[in-house]
Tab-separated table of C-alpha atoms in Angstrom:
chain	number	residue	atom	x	y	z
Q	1	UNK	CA	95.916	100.942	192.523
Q	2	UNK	CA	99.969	102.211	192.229
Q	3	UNK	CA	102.063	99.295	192.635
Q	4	UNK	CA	105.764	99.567	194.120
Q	5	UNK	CA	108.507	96.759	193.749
Q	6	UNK	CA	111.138	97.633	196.127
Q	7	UNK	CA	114.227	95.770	195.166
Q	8	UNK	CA	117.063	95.387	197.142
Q	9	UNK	CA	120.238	98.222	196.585
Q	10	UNK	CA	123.520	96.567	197.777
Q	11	UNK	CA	122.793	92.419	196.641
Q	12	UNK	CA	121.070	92.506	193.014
Q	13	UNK	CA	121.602	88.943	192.631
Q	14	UNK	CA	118.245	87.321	191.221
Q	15	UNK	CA	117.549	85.360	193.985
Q	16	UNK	CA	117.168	88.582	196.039
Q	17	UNK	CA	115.325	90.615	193.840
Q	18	UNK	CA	112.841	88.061	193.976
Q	19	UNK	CA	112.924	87.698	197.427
Q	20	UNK	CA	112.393	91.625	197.809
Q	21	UNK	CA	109.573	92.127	195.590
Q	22	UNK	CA	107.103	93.357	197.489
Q	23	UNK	CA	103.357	95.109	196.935
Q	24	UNK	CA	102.552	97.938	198.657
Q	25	UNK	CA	98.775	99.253	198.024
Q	26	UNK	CA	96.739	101.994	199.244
Q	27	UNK	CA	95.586	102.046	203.078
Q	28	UNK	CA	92.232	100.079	203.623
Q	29	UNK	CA	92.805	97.910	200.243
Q	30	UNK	CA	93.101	94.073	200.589
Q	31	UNK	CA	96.445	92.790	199.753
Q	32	UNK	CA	95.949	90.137	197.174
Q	33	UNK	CA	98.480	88.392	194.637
Q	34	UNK	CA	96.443	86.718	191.804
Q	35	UNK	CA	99.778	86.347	190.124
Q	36	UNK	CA	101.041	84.116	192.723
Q	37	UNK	CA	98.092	81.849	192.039
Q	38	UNK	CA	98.540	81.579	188.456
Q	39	UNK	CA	101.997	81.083	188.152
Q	40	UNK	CA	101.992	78.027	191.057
Q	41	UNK	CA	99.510	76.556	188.938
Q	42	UNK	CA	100.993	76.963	185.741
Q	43	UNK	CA	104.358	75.238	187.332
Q	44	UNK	CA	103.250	72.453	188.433
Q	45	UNK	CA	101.111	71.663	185.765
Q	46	UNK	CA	104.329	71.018	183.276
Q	47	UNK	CA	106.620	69.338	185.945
Q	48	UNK	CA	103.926	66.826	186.684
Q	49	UNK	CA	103.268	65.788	183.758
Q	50	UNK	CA	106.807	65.674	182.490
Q	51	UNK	CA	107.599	63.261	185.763
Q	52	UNK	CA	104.355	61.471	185.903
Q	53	UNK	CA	106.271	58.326	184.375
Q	54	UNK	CA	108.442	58.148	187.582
Q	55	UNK	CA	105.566	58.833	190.074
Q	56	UNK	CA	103.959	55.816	188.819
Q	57	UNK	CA	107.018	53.427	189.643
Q	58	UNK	CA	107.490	54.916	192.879
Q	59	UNK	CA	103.769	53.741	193.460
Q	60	UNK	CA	104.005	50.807	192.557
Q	61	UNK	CA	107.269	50.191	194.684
Q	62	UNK	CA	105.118	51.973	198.152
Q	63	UNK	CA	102.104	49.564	197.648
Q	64	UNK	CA	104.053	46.243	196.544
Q	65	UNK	CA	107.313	47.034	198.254
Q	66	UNK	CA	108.996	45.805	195.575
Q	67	UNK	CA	112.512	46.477	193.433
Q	68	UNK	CA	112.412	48.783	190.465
Q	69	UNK	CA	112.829	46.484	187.777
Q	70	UNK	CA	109.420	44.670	189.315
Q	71	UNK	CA	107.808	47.715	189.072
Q	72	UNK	CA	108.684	48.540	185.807
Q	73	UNK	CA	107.911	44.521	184.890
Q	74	UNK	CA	104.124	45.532	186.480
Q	75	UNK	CA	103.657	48.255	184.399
Q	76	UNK	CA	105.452	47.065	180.624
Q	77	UNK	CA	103.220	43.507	181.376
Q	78	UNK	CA	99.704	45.890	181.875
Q	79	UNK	CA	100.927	47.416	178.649
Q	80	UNK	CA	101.443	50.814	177.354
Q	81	UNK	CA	97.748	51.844	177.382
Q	82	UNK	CA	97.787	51.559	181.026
Q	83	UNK	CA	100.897	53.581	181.398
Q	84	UNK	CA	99.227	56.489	181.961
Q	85	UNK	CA	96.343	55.487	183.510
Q	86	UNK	CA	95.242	57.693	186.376
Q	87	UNK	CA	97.519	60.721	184.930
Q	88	UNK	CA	94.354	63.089	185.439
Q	89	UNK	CA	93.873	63.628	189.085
Q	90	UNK	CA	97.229	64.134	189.832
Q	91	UNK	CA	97.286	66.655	186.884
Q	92	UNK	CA	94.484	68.645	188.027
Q	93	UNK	CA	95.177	68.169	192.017
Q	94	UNK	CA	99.190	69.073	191.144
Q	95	UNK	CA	97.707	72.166	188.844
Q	96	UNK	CA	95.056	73.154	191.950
Q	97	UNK	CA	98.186	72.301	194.430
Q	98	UNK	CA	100.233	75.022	192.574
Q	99	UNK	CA	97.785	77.376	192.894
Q	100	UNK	CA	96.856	76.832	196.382
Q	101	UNK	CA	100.458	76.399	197.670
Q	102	UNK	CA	102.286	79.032	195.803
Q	103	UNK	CA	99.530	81.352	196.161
Q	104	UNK	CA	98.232	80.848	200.032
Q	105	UNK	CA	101.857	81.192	200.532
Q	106	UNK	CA	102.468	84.129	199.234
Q	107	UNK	CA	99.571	85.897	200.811
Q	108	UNK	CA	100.261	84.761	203.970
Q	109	UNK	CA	103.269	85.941	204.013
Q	110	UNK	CA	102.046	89.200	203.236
Q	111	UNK	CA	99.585	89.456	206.288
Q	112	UNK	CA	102.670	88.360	208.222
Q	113	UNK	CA	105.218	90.833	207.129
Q	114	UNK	CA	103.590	93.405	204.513
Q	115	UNK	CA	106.686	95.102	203.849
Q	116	UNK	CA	109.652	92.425	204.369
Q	117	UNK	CA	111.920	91.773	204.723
Q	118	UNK	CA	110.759	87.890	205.291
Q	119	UNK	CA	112.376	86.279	208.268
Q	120	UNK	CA	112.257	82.519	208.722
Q	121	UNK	CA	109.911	82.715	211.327
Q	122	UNK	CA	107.259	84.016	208.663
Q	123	UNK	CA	108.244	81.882	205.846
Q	124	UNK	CA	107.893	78.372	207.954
Q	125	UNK	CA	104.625	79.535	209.316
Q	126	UNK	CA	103.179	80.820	205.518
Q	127	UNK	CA	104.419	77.292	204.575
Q	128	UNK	CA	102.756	75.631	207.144
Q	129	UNK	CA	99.454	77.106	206.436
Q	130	UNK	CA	99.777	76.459	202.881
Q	131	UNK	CA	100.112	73.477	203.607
Q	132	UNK	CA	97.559	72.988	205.801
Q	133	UNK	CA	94.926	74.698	202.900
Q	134	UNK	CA	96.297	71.976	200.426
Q	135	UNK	CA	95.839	69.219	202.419
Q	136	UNK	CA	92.237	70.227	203.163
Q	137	UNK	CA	91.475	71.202	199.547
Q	138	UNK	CA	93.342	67.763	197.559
Q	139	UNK	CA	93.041	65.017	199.599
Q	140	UNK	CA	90.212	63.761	197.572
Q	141	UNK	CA	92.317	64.276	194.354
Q	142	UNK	CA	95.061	62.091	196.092
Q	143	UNK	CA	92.673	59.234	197.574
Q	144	UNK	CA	91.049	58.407	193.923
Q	145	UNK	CA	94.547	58.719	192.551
Q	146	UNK	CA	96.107	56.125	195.072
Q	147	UNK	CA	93.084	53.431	194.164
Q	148	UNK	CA	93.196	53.899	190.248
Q	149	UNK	CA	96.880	52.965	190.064
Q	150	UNK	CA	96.837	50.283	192.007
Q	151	UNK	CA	96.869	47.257	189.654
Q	152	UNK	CA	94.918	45.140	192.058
Q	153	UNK	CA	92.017	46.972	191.420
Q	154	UNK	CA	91.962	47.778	187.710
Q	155	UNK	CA	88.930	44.697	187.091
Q	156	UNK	CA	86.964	46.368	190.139
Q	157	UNK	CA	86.950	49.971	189.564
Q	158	UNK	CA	88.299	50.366	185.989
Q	159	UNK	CA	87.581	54.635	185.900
Q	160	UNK	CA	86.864	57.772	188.366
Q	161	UNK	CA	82.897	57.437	188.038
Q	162	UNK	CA	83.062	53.476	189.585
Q	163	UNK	CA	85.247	54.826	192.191
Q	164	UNK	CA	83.096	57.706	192.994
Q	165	UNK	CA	79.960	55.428	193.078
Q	166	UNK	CA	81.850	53.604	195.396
Q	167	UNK	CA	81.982	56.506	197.573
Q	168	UNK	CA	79.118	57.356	197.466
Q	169	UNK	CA	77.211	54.078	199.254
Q	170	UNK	CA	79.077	54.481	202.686
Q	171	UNK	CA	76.493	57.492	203.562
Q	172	UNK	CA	77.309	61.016	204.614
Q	173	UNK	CA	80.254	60.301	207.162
Q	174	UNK	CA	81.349	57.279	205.840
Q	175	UNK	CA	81.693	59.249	202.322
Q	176	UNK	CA	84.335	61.702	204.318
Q	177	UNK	CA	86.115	59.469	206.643
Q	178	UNK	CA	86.342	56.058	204.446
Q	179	UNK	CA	85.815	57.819	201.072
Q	180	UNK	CA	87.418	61.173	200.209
Q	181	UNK	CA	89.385	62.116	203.616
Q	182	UNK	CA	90.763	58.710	204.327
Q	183	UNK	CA	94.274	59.040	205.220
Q	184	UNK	CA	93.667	62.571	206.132
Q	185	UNK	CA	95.799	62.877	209.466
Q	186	UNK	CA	98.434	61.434	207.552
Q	187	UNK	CA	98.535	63.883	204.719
Q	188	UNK	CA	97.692	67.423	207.175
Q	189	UNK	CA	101.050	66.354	208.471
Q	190	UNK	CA	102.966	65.476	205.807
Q	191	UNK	CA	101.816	68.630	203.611
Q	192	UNK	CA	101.897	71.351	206.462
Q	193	UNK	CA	105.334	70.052	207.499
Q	194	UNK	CA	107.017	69.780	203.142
Q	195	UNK	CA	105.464	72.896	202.580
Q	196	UNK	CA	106.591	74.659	205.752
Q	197	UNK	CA	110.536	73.353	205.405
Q	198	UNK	CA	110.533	73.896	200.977
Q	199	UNK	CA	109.239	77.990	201.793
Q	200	UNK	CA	111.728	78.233	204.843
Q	201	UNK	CA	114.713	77.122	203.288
Q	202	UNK	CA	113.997	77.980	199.236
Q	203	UNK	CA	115.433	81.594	199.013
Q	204	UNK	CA	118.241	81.305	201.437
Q	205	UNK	CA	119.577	78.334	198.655
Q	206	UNK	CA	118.706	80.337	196.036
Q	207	UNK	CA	120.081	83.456	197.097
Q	208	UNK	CA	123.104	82.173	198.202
Q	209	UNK	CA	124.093	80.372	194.501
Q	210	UNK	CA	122.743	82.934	192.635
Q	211	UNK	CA	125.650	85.255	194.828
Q	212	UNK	CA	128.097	83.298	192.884
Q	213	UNK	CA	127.112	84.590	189.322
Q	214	UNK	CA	125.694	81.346	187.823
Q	215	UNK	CA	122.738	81.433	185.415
Q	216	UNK	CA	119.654	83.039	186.749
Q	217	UNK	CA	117.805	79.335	186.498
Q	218	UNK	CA	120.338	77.443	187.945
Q	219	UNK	CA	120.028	78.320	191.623
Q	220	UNK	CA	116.037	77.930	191.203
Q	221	UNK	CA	117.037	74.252	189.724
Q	222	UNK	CA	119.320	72.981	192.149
Q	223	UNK	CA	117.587	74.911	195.525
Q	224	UNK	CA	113.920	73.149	194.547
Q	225	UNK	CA	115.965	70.041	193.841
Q	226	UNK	CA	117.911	69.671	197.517
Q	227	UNK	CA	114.670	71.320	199.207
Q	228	UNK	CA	112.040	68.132	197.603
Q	229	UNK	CA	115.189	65.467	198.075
Q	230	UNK	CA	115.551	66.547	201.733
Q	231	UNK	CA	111.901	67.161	202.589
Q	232	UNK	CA	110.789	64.487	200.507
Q	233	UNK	CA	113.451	62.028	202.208
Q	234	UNK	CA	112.489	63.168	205.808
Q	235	UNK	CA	108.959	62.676	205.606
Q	236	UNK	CA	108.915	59.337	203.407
Q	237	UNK	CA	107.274	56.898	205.772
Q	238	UNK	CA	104.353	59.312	205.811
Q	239	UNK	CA	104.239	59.385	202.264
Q	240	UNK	CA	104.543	55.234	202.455
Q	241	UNK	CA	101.599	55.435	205.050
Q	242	UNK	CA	99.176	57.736	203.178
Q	243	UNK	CA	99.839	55.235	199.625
Q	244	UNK	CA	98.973	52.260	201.660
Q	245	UNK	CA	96.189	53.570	203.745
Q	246	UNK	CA	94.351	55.663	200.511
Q	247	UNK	CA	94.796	52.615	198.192
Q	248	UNK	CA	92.089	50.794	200.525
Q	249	UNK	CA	88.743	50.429	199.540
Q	250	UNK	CA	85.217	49.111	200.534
Q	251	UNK	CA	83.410	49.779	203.840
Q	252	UNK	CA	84.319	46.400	205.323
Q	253	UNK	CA	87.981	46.195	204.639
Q	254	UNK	CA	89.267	50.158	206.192
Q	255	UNK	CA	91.883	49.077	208.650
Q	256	UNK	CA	92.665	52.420	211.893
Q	257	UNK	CA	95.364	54.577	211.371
Q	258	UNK	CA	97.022	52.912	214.030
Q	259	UNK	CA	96.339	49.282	212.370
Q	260	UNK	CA	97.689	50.670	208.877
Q	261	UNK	CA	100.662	51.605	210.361
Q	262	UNK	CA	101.165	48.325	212.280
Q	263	UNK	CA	100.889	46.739	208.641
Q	264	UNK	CA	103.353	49.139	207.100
Q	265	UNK	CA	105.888	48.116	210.211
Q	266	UNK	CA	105.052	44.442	210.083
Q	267	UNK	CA	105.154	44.007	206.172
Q	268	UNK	CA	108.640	45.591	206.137
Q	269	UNK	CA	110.174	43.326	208.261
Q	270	UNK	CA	109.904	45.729	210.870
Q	271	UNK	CA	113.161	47.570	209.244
Q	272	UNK	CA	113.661	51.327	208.968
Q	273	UNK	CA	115.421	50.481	206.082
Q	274	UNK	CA	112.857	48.797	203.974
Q	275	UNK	CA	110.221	51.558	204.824
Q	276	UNK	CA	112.713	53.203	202.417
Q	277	UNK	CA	113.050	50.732	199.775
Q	278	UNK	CA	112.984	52.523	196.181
Q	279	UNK	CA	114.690	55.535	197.732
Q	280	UNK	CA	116.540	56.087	195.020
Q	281	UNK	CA	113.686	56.799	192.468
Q	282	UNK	CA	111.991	59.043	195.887
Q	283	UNK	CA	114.941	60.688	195.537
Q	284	UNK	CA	115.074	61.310	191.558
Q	285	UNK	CA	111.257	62.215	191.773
Q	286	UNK	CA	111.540	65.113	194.374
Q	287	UNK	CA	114.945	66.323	192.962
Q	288	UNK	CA	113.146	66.353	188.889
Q	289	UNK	CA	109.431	67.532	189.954
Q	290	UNK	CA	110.721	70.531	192.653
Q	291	UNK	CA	113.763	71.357	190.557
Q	292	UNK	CA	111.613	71.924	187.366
Q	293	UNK	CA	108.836	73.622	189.738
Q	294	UNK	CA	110.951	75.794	191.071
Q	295	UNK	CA	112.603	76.355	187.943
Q	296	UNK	CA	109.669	77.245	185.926
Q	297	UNK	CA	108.511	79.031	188.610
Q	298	UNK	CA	110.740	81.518	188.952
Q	299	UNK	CA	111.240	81.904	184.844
Q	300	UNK	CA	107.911	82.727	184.796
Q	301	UNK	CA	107.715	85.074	187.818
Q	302	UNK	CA	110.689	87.235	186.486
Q	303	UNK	CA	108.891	87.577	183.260
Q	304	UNK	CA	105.574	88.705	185.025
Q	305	UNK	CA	107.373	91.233	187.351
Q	306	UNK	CA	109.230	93.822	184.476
Q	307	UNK	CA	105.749	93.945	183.169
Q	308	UNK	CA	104.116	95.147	185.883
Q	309	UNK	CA	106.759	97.661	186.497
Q	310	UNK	CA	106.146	98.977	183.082
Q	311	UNK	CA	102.248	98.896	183.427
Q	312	UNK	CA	102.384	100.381	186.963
């Protein structure tokens, strides 16, 4: 099938010639962007694990709501081969996350406006079904992640399999509602919502530094920088909730949404303020693991597009 990039005549900055990329294919043929797919994953595969040391302290800091330096003290005292413990199902989720994200995105936005250009209006509602697809699909990635690093339960479930045994005992709802999918409100919202304001608001950033002749990878750095700070920083106290409600286990001791978020309230001194405590590593986090997304991102989707002009 004869491909056509259409690329934009009067702005050829890079941010735009991304942004107007866009397949055309015969009448009657499905639209689909494998690329898209492979290139999310591929992203957020190497900024995960580059930034997995800071995800950890943040953890520790949403379950114990403590300093920094105490959860640093946590994790130097468990020792080094502990450090990475639970680095796998964030790996794989972040890898599938990429793929699902980046790539239900980007065909979403295609069965909203084939030809483009993209209006807001499209990109915030592509986001929020990517979103919405993610949330669905990783949730169980996330809830096994949240109980392996929390220290408390090392001696108890020490690996995946005793987790997943766990799991397994409640029955067939209780394996869904207390097992994978608890804290599953929580996270719909909190993914559909990030992913919806990072797509809306990505490319006008980008475009609009990459007007002022910096290099190529810088606006893709700073725009998925301010896009996870801000998005990150907005929806925090979901993030909070979904740590604190995913990091319980056993059948007996599964507090209500509405109970876990009582708890979250009452054991921050009922303070908006402490809800954010460790902000400041939140905010190093989103800025690193988006900025190097994004980043990587769109290095690797400039590479993959002159190709497929050639081939085509």
């Amino acid at each position: 099938t004869a491909r056509i990039f259409s690329m934009g005549e009067q702005n050829h900055s890079p941010g735009k010639e991304l942004q107007h990329w866009t397949q055309k294919e015969a009448p009657g043929k499905r639209i689909w962007h494998s690329h898209a797919y492979a290139l999310g994953a591929v992203s957020n595969f190497m900024s995960t694990f580059l930034t997995f040391p800071i995800y950890k302290v943040v953890f520790r800091q949403q379950i114990h709501a403590v300093a920094v330096s105490e959860a640093v003290r946590q994790l130097w005292h468990e020792g080094p081969q502990y450090f990475y413990r639970g680095i796998y199902p964030p790996l794989l989720s972040k890898t599938l996350q990429g793929t699902l994200l980046f790539g239900t995105y980007d065909s979403m936005l295609c069965c909203l406006s084939p030809v483009g250009p993209h209006s807001l209006g499209h990109r915030w509602a592509a986001g929020l079904m990517s979103g919405v697809v993610e949330a669905v699909a990783l949730s169980p990635f996330e809830r096994v992640q949240n109980v392996l690093q929390d220290g408390r339960k090392q001696a108890r479930f020490p690996s995946t399999f005793s987790i997943l045994k766990e799991f397994h005992s409640y029955g067939l709802w209780g394996r869904l509602s207390q097992g994978y999918y608890r804290g599953f409100w929580p996270v719909l919202l909190r993914n559909s919502l990030g992913s919806a304001l990072y797509f809306s608001f990505k490319d006008p950033i980008q475009n609009s530094l990459a007007e002022q002749g910096l290099p190529h990878w810088v606006p893709a750095l700073v725009s998925g920088s301010v896009n996870g700070t801000i998005t990150c920083l907005v929806l925090y106290p979901l993030i909070v909730l979904v740590a604190n409600m995913q990091s319980h286990i056993g059948w007996q001791s599964m507090p209500s949404l509405w109970a876990s978020i009582q708890d979250m309230w009452d054991t921050r001194g009922r303070k908006v303020l402490l809800i954010y405590r460790g902000g400041s590593l939140v905010i190093l986090r989103s800025s690193v693991t988006w900025g190097l997304t994004t980043a990587i991102h769109d290095f690797l989707q400039r590479r993959y597009h002159p190709r497929k002009q050639l081939k085509d």
